[in-house]
Each structure stands twice: as C-alpha cells, then as structure tokens.
Coordinates of C-alpha atoms in Angstrom, one line a residue:
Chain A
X1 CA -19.6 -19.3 21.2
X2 CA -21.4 -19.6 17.9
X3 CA -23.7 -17.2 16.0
X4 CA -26.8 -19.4 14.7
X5 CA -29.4 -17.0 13.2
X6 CA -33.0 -18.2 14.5
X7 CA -34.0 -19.0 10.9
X8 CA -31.5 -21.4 10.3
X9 CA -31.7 -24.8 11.2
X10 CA -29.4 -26.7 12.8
X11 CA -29.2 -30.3 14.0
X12 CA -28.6 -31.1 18.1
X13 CA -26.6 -33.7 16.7
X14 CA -24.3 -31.5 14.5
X15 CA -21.0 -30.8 16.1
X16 CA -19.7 -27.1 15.7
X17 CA -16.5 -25.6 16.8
X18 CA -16.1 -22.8 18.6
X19 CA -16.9 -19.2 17.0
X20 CA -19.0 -20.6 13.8
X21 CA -21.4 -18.6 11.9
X22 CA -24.5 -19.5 11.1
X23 CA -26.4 -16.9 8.5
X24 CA -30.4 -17.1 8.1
X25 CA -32.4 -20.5 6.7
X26 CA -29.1 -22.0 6.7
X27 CA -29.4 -26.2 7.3
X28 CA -27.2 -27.9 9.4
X29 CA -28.4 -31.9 9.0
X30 CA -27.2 -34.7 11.8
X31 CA -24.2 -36.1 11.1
X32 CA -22.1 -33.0 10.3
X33 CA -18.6 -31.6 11.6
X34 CA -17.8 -28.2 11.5
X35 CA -14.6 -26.4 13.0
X36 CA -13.9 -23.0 14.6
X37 CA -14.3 -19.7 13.0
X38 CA -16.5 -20.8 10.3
X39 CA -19.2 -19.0 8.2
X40 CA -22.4 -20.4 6.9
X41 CA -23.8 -18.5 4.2
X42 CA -27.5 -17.5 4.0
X43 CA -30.0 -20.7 2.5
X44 CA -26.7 -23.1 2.4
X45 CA -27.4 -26.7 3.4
X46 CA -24.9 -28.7 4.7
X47 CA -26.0 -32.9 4.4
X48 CA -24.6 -35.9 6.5
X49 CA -21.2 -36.9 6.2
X50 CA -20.1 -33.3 5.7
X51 CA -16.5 -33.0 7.8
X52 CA -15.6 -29.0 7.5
X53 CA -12.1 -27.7 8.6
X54 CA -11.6 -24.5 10.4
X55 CA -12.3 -20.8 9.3
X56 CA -13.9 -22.3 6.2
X57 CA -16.4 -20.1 4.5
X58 CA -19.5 -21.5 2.5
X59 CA -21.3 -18.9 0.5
X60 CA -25.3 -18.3 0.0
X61 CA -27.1 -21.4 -1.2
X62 CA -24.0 -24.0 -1.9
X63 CA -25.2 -27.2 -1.4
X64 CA -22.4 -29.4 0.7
X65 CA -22.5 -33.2 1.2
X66 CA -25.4 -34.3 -1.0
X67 CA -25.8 -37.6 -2.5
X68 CA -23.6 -38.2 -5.2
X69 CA -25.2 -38.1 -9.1
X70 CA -24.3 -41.9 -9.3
X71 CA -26.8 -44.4 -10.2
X72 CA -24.1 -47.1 -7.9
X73 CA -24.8 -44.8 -4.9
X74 CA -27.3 -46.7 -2.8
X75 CA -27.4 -44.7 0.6
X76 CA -24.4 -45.9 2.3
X77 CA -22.4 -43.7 4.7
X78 CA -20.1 -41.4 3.1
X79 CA -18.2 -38.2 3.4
X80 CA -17.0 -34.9 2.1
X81 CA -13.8 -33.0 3.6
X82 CA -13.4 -29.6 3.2
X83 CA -9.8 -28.5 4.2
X84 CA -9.3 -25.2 7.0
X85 CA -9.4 -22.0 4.8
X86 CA -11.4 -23.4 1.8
X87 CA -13.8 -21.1 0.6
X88 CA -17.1 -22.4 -1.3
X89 CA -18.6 -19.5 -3.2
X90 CA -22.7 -19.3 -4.2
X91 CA -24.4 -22.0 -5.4
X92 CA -21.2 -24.1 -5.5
X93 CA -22.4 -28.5 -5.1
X94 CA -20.2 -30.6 -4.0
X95 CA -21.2 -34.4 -3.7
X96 CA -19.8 -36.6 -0.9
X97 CA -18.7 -40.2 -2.2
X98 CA -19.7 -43.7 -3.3
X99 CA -18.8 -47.0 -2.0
X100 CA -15.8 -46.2 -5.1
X101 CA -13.7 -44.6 -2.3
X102 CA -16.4 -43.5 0.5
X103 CA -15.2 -39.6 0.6
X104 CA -14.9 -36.5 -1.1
X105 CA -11.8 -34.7 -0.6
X106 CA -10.6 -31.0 -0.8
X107 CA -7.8 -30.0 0.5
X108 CA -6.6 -26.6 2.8
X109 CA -7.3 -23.1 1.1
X110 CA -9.1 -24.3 -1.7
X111 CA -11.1 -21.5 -3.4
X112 CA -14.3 -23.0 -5.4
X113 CA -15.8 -20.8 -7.0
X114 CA -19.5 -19.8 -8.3
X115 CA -21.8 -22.7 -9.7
X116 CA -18.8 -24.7 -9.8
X117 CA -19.4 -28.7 -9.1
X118 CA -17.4 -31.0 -7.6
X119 CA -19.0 -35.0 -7.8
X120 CA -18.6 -37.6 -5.6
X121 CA -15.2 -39.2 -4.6
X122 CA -13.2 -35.9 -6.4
X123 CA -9.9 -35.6 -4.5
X124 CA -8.8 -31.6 -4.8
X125 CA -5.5 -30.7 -3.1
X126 CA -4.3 -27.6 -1.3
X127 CA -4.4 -24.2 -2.6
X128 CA -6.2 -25.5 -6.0
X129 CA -8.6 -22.7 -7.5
X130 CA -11.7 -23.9 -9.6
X131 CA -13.4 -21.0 -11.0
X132 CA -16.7 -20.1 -12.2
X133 CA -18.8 -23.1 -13.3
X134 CA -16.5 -25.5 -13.6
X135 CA -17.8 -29.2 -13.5
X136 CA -15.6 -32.0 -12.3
X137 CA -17.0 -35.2 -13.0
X138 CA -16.6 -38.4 -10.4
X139 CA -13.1 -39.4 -9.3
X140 CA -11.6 -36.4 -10.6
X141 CA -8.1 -35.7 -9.1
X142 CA -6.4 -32.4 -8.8
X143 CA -3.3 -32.1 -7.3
X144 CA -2.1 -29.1 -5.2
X145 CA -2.0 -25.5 -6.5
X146 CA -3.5 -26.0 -9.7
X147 CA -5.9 -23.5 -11.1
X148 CA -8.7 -24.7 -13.3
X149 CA -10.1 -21.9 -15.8
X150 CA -13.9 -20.9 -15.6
X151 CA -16.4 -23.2 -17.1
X152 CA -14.1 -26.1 -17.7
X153 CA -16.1 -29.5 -17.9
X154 CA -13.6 -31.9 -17.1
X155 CA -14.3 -36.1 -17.7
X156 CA -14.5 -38.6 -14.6
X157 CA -11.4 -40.1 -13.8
X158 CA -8.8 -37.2 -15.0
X159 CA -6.6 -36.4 -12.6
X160 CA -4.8 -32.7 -13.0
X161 CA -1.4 -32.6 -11.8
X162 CA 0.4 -30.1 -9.2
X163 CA 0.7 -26.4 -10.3
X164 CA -1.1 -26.7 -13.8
X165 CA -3.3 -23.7 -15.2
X166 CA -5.9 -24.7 -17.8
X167 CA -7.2 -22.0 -20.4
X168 CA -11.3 -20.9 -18.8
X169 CA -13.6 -22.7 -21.5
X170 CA -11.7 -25.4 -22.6
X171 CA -12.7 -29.0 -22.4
X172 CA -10.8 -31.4 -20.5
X173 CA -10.9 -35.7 -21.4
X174 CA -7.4 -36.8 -20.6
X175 CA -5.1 -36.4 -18.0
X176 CA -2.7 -33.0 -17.3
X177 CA 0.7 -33.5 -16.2
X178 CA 2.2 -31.1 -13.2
X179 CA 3.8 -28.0 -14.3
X180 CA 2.7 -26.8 -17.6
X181 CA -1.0 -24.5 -19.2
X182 CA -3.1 -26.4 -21.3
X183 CA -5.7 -25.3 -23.2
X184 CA -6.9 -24.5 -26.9
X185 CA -9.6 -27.0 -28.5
X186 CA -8.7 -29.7 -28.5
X187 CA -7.0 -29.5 -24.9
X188 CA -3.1 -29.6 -25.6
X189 CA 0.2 -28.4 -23.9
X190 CA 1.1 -24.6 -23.9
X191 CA 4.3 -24.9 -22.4
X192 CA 5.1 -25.0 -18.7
X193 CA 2.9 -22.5 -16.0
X194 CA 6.2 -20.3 -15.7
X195 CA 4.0 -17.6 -13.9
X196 CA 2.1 -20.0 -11.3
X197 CA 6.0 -21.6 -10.9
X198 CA 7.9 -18.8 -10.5
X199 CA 5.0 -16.9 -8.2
X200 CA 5.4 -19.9 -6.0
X201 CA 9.4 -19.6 -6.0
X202 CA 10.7 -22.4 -8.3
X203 CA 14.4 -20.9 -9.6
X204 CA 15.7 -20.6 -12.8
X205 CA 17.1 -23.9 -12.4
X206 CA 14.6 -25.9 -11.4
X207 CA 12.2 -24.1 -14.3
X208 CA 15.3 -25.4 -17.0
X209 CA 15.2 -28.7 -15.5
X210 CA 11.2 -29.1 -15.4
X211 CA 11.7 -27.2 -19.2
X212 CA 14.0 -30.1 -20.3
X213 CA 11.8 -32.9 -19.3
X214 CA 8.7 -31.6 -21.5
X215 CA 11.2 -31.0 -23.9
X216 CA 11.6 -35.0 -24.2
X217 CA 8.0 -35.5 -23.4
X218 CA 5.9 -33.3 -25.8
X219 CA 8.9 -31.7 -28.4
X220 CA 11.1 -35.0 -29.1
X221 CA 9.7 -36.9 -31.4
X222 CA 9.0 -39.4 -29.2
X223 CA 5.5 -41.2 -27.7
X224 CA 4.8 -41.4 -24.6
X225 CA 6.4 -44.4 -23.7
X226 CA 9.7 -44.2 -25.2
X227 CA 10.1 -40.3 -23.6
X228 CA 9.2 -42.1 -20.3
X229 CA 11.8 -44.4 -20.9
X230 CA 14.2 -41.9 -21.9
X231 CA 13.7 -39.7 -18.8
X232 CA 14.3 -42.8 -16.5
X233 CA 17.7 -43.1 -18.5
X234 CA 18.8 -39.8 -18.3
X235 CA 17.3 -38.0 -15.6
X236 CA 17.6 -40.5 -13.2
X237 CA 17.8 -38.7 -9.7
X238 CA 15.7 -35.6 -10.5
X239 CA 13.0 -35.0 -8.3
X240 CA 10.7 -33.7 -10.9
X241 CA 11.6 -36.0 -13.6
X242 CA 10.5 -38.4 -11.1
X243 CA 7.3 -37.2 -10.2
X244 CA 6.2 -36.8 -14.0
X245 CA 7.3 -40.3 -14.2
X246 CA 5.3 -41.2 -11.3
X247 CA 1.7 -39.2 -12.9
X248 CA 2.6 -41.0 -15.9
X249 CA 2.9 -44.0 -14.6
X250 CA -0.7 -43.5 -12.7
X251 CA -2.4 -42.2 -15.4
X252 CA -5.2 -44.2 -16.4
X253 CA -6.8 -41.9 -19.1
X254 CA -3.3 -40.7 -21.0
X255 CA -1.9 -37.6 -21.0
X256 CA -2.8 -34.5 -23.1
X257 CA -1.7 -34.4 -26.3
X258 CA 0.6 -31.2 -28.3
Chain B
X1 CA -45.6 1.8 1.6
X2 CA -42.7 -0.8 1.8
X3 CA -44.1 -4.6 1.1
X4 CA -41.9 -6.8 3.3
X5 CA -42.9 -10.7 3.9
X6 CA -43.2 -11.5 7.5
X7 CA -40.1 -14.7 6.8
X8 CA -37.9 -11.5 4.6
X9 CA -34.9 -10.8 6.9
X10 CA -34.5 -6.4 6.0
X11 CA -31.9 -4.3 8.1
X12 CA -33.4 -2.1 9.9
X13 CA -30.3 -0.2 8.7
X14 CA -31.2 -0.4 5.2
X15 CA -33.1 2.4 3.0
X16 CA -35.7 1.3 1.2
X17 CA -37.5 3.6 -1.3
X18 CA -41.5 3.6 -1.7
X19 CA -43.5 0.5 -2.8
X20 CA -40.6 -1.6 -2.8
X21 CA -41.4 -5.5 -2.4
X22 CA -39.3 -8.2 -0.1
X23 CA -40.4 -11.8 -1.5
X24 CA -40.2 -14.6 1.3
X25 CA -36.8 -16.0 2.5
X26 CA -35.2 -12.6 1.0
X27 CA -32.1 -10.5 3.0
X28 CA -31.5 -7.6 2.6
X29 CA -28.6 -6.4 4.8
X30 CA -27.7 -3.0 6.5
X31 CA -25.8 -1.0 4.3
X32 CA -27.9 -1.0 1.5
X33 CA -30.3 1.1 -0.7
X34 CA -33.3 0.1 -2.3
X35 CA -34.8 2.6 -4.4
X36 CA -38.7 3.2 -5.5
X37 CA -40.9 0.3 -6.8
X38 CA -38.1 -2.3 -6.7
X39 CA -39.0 -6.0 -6.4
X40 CA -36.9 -8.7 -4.2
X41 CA -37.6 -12.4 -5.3
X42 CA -37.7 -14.7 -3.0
X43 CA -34.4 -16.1 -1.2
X44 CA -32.4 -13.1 -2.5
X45 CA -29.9 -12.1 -0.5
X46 CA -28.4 -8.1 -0.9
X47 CA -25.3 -7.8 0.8
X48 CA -23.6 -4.8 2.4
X49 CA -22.4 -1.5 0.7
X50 CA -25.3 -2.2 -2.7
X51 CA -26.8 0.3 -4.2
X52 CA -30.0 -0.4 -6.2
X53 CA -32.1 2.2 -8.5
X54 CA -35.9 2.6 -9.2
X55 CA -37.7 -0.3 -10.6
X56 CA -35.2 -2.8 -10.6
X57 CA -36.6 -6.7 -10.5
X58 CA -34.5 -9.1 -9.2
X59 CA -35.5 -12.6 -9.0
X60 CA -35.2 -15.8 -6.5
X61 CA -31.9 -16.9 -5.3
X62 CA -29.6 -14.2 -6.5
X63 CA -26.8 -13.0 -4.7
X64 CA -26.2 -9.2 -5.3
X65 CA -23.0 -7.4 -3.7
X66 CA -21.4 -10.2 -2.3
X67 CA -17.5 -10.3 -1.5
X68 CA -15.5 -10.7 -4.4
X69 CA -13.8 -13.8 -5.4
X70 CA -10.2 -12.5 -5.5
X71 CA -7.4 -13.4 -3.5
X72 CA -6.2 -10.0 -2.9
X73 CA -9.6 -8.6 -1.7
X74 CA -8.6 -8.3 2.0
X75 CA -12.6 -7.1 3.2
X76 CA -12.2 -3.1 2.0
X77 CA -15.0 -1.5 1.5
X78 CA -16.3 -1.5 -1.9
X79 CA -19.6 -1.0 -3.5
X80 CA -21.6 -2.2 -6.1
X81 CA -24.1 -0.4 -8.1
X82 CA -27.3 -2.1 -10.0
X83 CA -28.9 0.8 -12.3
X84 CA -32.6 2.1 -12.7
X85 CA -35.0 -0.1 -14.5
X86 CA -33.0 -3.4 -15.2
X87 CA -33.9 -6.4 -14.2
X88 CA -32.0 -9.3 -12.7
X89 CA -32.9 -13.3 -13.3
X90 CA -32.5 -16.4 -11.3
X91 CA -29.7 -17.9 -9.6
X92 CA -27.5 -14.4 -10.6
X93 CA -24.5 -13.4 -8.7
X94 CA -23.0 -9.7 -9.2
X95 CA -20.2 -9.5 -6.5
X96 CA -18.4 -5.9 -5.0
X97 CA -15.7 -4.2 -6.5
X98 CA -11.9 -4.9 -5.0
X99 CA -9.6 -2.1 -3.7
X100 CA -8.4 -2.1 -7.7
X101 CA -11.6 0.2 -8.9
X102 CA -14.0 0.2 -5.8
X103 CA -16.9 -0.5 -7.0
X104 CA -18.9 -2.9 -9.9
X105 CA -21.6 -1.4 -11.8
X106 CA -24.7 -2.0 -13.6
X107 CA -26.1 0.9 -15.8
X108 CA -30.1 1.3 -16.8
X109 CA -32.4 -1.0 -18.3
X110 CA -29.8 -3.6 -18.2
X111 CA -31.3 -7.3 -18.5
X112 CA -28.9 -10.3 -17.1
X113 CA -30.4 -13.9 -17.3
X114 CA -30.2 -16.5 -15.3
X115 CA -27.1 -18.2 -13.7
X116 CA -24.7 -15.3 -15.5
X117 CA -22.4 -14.1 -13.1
X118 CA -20.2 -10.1 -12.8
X119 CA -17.4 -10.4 -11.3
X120 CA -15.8 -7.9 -8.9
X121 CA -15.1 -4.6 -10.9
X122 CA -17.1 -4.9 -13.8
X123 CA -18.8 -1.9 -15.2
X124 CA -22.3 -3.2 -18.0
X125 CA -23.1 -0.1 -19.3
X126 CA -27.1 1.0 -20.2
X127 CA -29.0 -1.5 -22.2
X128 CA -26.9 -4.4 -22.1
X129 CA -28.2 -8.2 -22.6
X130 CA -26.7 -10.8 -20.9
X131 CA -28.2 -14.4 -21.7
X132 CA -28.0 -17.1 -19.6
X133 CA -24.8 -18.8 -17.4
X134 CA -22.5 -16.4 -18.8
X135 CA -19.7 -16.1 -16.8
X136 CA -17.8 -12.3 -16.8
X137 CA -14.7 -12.1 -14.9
X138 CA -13.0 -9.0 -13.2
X139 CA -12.4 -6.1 -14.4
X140 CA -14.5 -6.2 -17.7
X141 CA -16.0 -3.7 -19.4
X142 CA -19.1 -3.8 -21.5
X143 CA -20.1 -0.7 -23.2
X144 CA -23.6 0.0 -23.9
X145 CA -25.9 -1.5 -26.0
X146 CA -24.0 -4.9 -26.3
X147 CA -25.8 -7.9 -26.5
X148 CA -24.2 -11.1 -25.0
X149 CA -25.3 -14.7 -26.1
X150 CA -25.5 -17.7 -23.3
X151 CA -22.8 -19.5 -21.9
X152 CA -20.2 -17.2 -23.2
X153 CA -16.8 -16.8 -21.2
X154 CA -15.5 -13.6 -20.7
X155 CA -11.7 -13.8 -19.4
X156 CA -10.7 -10.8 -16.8
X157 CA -9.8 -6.9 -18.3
X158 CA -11.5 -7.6 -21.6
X159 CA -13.3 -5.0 -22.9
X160 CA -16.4 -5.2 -25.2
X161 CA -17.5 -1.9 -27.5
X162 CA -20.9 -0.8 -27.6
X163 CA -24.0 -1.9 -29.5
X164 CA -21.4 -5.5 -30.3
X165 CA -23.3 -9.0 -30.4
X166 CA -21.2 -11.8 -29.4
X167 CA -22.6 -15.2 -30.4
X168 CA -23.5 -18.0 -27.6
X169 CA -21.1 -20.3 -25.8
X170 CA -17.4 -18.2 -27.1
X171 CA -14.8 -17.5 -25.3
X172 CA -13.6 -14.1 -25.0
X173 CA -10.2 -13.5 -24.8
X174 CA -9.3 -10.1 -26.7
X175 CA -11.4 -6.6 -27.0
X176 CA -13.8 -6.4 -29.4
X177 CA -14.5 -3.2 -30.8
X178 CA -18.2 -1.7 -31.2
X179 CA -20.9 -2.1 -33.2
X180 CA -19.9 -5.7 -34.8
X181 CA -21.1 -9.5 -34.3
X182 CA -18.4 -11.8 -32.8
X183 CA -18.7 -15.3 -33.4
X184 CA -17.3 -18.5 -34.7
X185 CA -15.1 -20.8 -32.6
X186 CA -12.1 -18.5 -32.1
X187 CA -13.5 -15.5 -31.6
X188 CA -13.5 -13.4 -34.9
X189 CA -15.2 -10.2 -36.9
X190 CA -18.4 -11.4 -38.4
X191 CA -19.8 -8.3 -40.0
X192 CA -21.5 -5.5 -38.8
X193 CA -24.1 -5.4 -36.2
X194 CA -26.7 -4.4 -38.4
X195 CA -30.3 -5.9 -37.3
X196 CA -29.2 -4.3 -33.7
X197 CA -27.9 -1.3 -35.4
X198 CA -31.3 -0.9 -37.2
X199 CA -33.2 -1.4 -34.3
X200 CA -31.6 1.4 -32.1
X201 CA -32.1 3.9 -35.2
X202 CA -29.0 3.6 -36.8
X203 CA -29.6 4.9 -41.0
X204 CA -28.8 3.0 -43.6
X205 CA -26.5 5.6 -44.7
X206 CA -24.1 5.1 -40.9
X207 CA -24.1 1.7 -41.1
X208 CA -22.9 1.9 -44.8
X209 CA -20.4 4.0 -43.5
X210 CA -19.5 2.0 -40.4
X211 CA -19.2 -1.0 -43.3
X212 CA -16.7 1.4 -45.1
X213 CA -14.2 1.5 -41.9
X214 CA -14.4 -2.1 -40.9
X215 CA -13.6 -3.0 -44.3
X216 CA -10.2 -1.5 -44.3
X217 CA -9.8 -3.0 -40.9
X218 CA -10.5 -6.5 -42.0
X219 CA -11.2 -7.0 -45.3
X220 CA -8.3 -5.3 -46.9
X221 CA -4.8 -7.0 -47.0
X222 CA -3.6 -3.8 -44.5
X223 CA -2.5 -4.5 -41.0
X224 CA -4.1 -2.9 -37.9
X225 CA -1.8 0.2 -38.1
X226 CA -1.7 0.4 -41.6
X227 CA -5.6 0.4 -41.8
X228 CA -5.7 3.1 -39.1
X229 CA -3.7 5.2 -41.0
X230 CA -5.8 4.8 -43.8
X231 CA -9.3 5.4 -41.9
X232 CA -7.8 8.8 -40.4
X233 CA -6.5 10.1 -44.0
X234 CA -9.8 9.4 -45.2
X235 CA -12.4 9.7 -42.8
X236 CA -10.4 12.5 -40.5
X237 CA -13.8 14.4 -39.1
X238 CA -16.1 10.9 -39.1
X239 CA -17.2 10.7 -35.6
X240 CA -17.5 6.6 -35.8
X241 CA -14.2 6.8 -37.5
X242 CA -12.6 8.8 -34.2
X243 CA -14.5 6.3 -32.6
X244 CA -13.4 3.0 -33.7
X245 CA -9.8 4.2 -33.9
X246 CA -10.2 5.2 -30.1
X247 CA -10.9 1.7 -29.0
X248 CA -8.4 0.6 -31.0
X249 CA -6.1 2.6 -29.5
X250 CA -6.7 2.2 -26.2
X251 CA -7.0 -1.8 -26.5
X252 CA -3.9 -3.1 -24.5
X253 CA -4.3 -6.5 -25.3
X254 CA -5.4 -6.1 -29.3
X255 CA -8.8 -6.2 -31.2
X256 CA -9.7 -9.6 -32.5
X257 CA -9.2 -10.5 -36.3
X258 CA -11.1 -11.9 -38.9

C-alpha cells in the first residue's frame, strides 16, 4: 500500500513497489520503476528511465533521471539505477546515460549527498559516499566503498578505485588506484586509507601486503610501467597486487601522481 | 493573522507566531515553531523538531531541519534551532543535530547565502556571514561575528573564532582563532581583521594591541608554546590576551600558521 500525497504527481504508468512514499508536489514521470519501502522527498522529480531499488530514500527537490548535459544525447532511451538503500540527499542531480553506455549506475547503499552531481553514464559501486557538492563528470567510475570528500570536481572518464578516500576540496583529473587517500593540490598519494581498511577488517597482513605494493608503485624509483612490471614478477599470486595491476591496466587517464 | 497560500502544506500541529507568511508550494511540518513576522519562500520545506525565531526570512527551495547526513544518526530525536532576525537564501540546507550534541543551531541576525549548507551539529553564533555554496560539515563551530567567503569548505569539528574573515573558495582544515583574516591557498594568518574590527567598534588602540599578541604568535621566530608563554608574562590581565590563549588552548587539532 503506498502513501502518495494528493499534491504529488504520479504517472498511471509508473510502477511502484509496495509501501513507497510519496511526499507533496513530488513527480513521478511514465517510464519509472520504483521498489518497496521507498521515500520520495517533497518537490523531487523522478524522469523516464529511472530504475530505483528498494528502501531507497530521495531527499526534497533531487532531480533523478534527467537528460544527460551531453551535446551527443539526442533523446534515445536510457536509464539510471539506483541500488536498495541508496540515499540521495537535497537537491542532489543525477543524469541517466547516453548512447556511450545507455545507463547510469549506482550501486547498493550509496549515500550522495547535498547538491552533489552525478552525469550521465557514471558507474558508482556499493557503499560509496559522495559528499556535499561534489561533481562527477560523464563516465566517471567509482568503485565500491570509496568516499569522495565534499566539493570534489572530478574530470570525465576517471575512474576511483575500491576503498579510496580523497581530501574534501581537492581536484581530481587522473585516475585513483584502490586502497590509498589522495589529496593536496595537485591531487597526489597520501599513503594507503588504513582507517577506511582496517574499519572494514583488512588484517595487519593484508594492510603490509597492500603497503608493499605502493611501496614499488609510488616510493621506488620506478614509473609506472616498470613498477607494473615489477609487481607482476614479484608478486605474482597476490590478490591485491593483482587487482592494482588490473586498474592499471584499465586506466585510460593515468594514475595520480606522488 | 497567519498568511498561509492556499497550495502551502502547514501542520496543523505546527505553531505559528503572528503575521507569519507561507509562500506557495511551502511545508511546514508538525513539530515545528514558527515565531512572529517570519516569512516562508516558496517550496520551502521545515521539517520536524525546528525551531525558528521572530523575523526570520527564508527563501524558495530551502530545506531547514532535515535528517542529518550521518551514518550513525539512527532517527533520534534532535532539533535544530534558526535564531531571531536572520535570514536564510536559496537552495539552503541546515539539517538536525545527531545523538552526538542534539541539536544545530543558528544564533541572531545570522545571514547564509545561497546553496551553503550546516551540517548536523553545527552551532553559527550571532552575526555570522555565510556567502554562497559554502559547504560546513558536522560538528563546526563558528563564533560570532565571523564572516565566511563563498565556496569555502569547512571539514567536520573545526572551529572558527569570532569576528575572523576567511577568504572565498579555502579549505578549512585546522581552527582558526578570532579576530584574524584567513586566506591564501593553504589556509594561513593574514593579519588582523581590522576593517571588520573597525566596523563593530573595535578602537584603534585594541586592535593595536590585538596586533601586539598575534605578532608574537606569528611573526616572531617563537613556537606556539613558546609565544604563549610570552603573551601571559606580558599581557597577564589583557582580556584579548586570556582570550586568544583560550582558543588556543582548547584547539585539539592546532591553530593554523603563517
């Protein structure tokens, strides 16, 4: 049984799960999806292609699903995820995608905070935190648990790996590899995010391990490639090495400098 | 007499003082107080458990009293409080305090511009100035007086001393102590105050004597505790001095430097 508030407006052709709250001069538009247990927030608009989880919570006046910022974008059917649990505070946009990948992605128990924007064809994974006013241009991809500091613009195309902080009111034009803080001006490596890590129960081990591999990457006197090379010879099994092989070897932008 | 638009949405749970005004599209919800002469812009939404005083403006589309963007708030009550006379600008959000202090508060005649944003637990003491899309995290603490430029980050627990100026678009992340001007890239000491000093009827002879103090604190080759020492030996019964060394004392995090 859902709790639509007379002012609002929602589509007959909007599908809503059960329980889902609908706060005054909300707008629900056709082709919308919501889940159960939901809440609307008071003058929020949710546009087509919008395809909300459950118990997701949209705050007063976000604006959900609208067409992206893209010049390319010429009105074909795209979409915008929002993962169960994700909460989308005030005035929060977040553009659904281009013909570039057709969606918009955030993950499960995403928290997005105030006046923060998220363009078209963005990819944000679970438990990722975006705080006040931070702007994401298009194809931006953050990976799960990482925690972007308040008004951060960050440049279209970076992607943000797992369980990174970044410093609030930094700038952000190249790519950050999982595990470590980065901020200052320009952006660089502060070490590894031994608070976010250990809060989410990496051991001692794993933190020397994950330690050792920036060690070779940003306090060797090696570049790039030749610390790449050097963790593929000596860390050739280790699950981490591998995966900061792996956002190396996918990064289009290059990585943060030290 | 209580000037409600026929499309407002107002509790009837809600007090509302005399001559208050409720713009179209507002909301005020039911636990909320609204004292005399106050003015509701359109699309503002008040939320539960806020307090506002006599002849407060607040314009369109700001969100006052909303739940706080913390993980740990788990839906206490808490309050928030929005002083006499001050007046609130576009697009604003001002959210409830968390279990950690109960409560966020605005003081008198305090003037916030548009898109800034205080976060849960703040306390803005009388007379501040807050320009446009800054961003305050939790827990800060502006003393009164204090003017803050646009765009300026301020990072959670910092605490800013009255009758300070911090230039536009900084990032705050240490105390700074009162009656100086913060500025340059990395936050830092940039004199006294002293056009704002002048203007609230501050003689020439205190501010030459609030010079005196800062001097030793940053113009001298002492360190912090060295300089203290100095400043009580020779200014033992100077109320500023008590003053400044106070805030110094109580900063956990350190003052900034020059």
């Amino acid at each position: 049984m859902s709790n639509i508030h007379p002012s609002a407006i929602v589509s007959p052709n909007a599908k809503l799960g059960e329980n889902v709250v609908v706060e005054p001069f909300a707008w629900i538009h056709d082709n919308v999806e919501i889940g159960n247990d939901c809440w609307i927030g008071p003058h929020v608009i949710i546009y087509d292609g919008a395809r909300i989880g459950n118990e997701v919570k949209i705050y007063q006046s976000a604006s959900i699903s609208h067409q992206p910022q893209d010049k390319k974008y010429n009105n074909e059917e795209t979409f915008c995820f929002i993962g169960d649990k994700s909460r989308i505070h005030e005035f929060a946009t977040i553009h659904r995608g281009t013909s570039g990948t057709g969606k918009t992605t955030l993950g499960k128990s995403v928290l997005i905070m105030a006046y923060a924007h998220v363009a078209h064809d963005c990819v944000i994974g679970d438990n990722c935190i975006l705080a006040n006013a931070v702007q994401l241009g298009g194809f931006t991809q953050v990976d799960d648990w990482a925690i972007i500091g308040g008004s951060v613009p960050v440049h279209q195309f970076v992607k943000i790996g797992k369980h990174v902080i970044v410093g609030g009111g930094t700038k952000i034009g190249k790519d950050i590899p999982p595990f470590i803080m980065a901020a200052g001006e320009p952006i660089k490596y502060y070490g590894l995010n031994l608070v976010g890590l250990k809060r989410r129960g990496f051991t001692s081990d794993q933190l020397e391990k994950i330690k050792m591999i920036y060690k070779i990457i940003y306090d060797s006197h090696l570049n790039f490639s030749q610390a790449k090379e050097k963790l593929m010879n000596e860390m050739p099994e280790d699950i981490f090495a591998k995966e900061v092989i792996n956002f190396m070897n996918l990064s289009t932008r290059g990585l943060i400098g030290k | 007499m209580v000037n409600i638009h026929s499309t407002a949405i107002v509790s009837s749970k809600a007090h509302l003082g005399e001559n208050v005004t409720i713009s179209p599209f507002a909301i005020i919800h039911d636990e909320v107080e609204i004292g005399d002469n106050t003015f509701i812009g359109p699309k503002t939404v008040v939320y539960d458990y806020t307090t506002i005083g006599n002849n407060v403006k607040i314009f369109q589309n700001a969100s006052i009293g909303h739940t706080p963007q913390d993980l740990k708030f788990k839906g206490e009550i808490t309050h928030c409080y929005i002083g006499d006379n001050s007046i609130i600008h576009e697009f604003v959000t001002i959210h409830r305090g968390t279990a950690a202090s109960l409560k966020t508060t605005i003081g008198k005649n305090v003037y916030i511009m548009d898109y800034s944003h205080v976060a849960h637990d703040c306390v803005v003491e009388d007379n501040c100035i807050i320009a446009n899309l800054t961003q305050i995290a939790g827990h800060v603490h502006i003393y009164q007086n204090a003017v803050i430029g646009g765009n300026v980050k301020i990072l959670q627990f910092m605490r800013i001393g009255k009758f300070c100026m911090i230039q536009g678009s900084r990032t705050i992340n240490k105390d700074i102590p009162p009656y100086i001007l913060a500025g340059t890239e990395e936050v830092q000491y940039g004199g006294l105050n002293s056009i704002g000093l002048r203007r609230n009827g501050f003689s020439s002879d205190q501010i030459q004597h609030i010079k005196k103090i800062y001097n030793y604190i940053f113009e001298s080759k002492l360190n912090i505790s060295q300089a203290k020492e100095k400043i009580s030996a020779e200014f033992s019964n100077d109320p500023f001095a008590i003053e400044i060394l106070a805030f110094i004392n109580e900063s956990k995090i350190g003052i900034i430097s020059k």
